[in-house]
Amino acid sequence: MNEQLVVKNFGPIKGATVDFKRVTVFIGPTGGGKSTLAKLAAVFRDDDGWMSEHNPENEKDDFEELLNKYLILDYRKADGNALWQADRDIVIYGINGLEHDDSKHKEIFKAGSDAFERIAARGGIVDEFSIFSHATEKERRAMTGMYRRPLSVYYIPADRAFASALDSGLAGLALAGIALPKALLSFLNEFKLAQNNLQMFPLDVPFLKLRYRMVDKQPRVELLGPNEVIELEKGASGIQSIIPMMLIINNAIKRRSKQVVPYSFIIEEPELNLYPTAQQGLLNWLVEKCTKGENDLTITTHSPYILSHLNLLLYAYQVGNKDEEKRAKVKAIIPEEYWINPDEFAAYYVNGPEGENGVRSLVDAETKLISRNGLDTISGIQADQFDQLLDINSGF
């Protein structure tokens, strides 16, 4: 991956440059702009924004539609912009349309278009997703320049527990014409599609000791400890939060025997309503499922436990790759499928209203771990206050 987002005066973000890696994490106070950065990544990656004709006027309209889909259309300011550099040597994509050397872009587009037509003529294939599976490496590179980075975006909103409340009444809600944000509607639709495949792809949630599967032709939560079967809407709030998210991810990965394009999973606050140990189990699952191949994972979070566990997975990779003896010992503690390569990881503190330092990296350049100062910024306030109380109690 070689993707970068540059933001100026957009929503709460006054100025930021963010590199997106295989695993990218945003943490910070409410209203600081975490979701804004995540949604901008979704906008620029969303396949609805692909323009085969590359008509600048149409493309601007498409981007505005995408901004509206993710509820950030009104975040634009007259002196602001957001730029996405998918390949820094070729094209920069901006909120106000493509910003590029027009002659260079026409050359890139022609090469991609020629490759597309050759493949279509060979096999009679017409859709963008299928055509990549029949392309040579050279043709893929040409079409990647033409289409940006071809991938499927799965945006998991923080209000995903809404899916369990609507599980039995979504059709009626749609018929009533009740307006919902398009991003949420897209998520709800993916949830229903995943439920339709539940017979083939049941969902195991080992860290909560439960399974989501079909029981008497109805989707049900099976609690493995008490051997009880319940409806999703009657489950604990944490269960209602994670089942729709995990089901969509599980279905996306399993329904394609041969994945044609990468998946980009963008998740708001995966830790919602979960106890710290469950947060760790969920993070392990997300890293394992969402970062295979060329897939990537972006999360926003309020949880210091998520940061601490990420550091553990980063350090496991570092220690485990020193030699085979250490690898075996580390794998016995933390399975290798959970390890995170520090070179493919980025973490940012986000509080855009603070200005120049409102978005800053939390990764130490030397250790390639989340810095102690970064962790202290998030979780050290209570410790400082407790020390002050101890001083008062001791008479200092």
PDB file of C-alpha atoms in Angstrom, residues 1-2 10 82 108 111 140 160 205 244 249 263 280 300 334 363 391:
ATOM      1  CA  MET A   1       0.000   0.000   0.000  1.00  0.00           C
ATOM      2  CA  ASN A   2       1.134   3.505  -0.767  1.00  0.00           C
ATOM      3  CA  PHE A  10     -12.226  20.041   6.405  1.00  0.00           C
ATOM      4  CA  ALA A  82      -8.860  16.826   1.061  1.00  0.00           C
ATOM      5  CA  ILE A 108      -2.607   6.674 -18.127  1.00  0.00           C
ATOM      6  CA  ALA A 111      -3.244   2.545 -21.413  1.00  0.00           C
ATOM      7  CA  ARG A 140      -3.401  -4.952 -14.017  1.00  0.00           C
ATOM      8  CA  ARG A 160     -24.290  -0.862  13.858  1.00  0.00           C
ATOM      9  CA  VAL A 205     -17.204 -15.859  18.226  1.00  0.00           C
ATOM     10  CA  PRO A 244     -23.500  -7.558  12.593  1.00  0.00           C
ATOM     11  CA  ILE A 249     -16.673  -9.386   7.489  1.00  0.00           C
ATOM     12  CA  TYR A 263     -11.067  -5.492   0.767  1.00  0.00           C
ATOM     13  CA  GLN A 280      -8.521  -7.956  22.887  1.00  0.00           C
ATOM     14  CA  THR A 300     -11.322   4.545  15.087  1.00  0.00           C
ATOM     15  CA  ILE A 334       0.409 -15.135  20.737  1.00  0.00           C
ATOM     16  CA  VAL A 363       4.362   5.526  16.635  1.00  0.00           C
ATOM     17  CA  ASP A 391       0.150  13.291  47.949  1.00  0.00           C
TER      18      ASP A 391
END
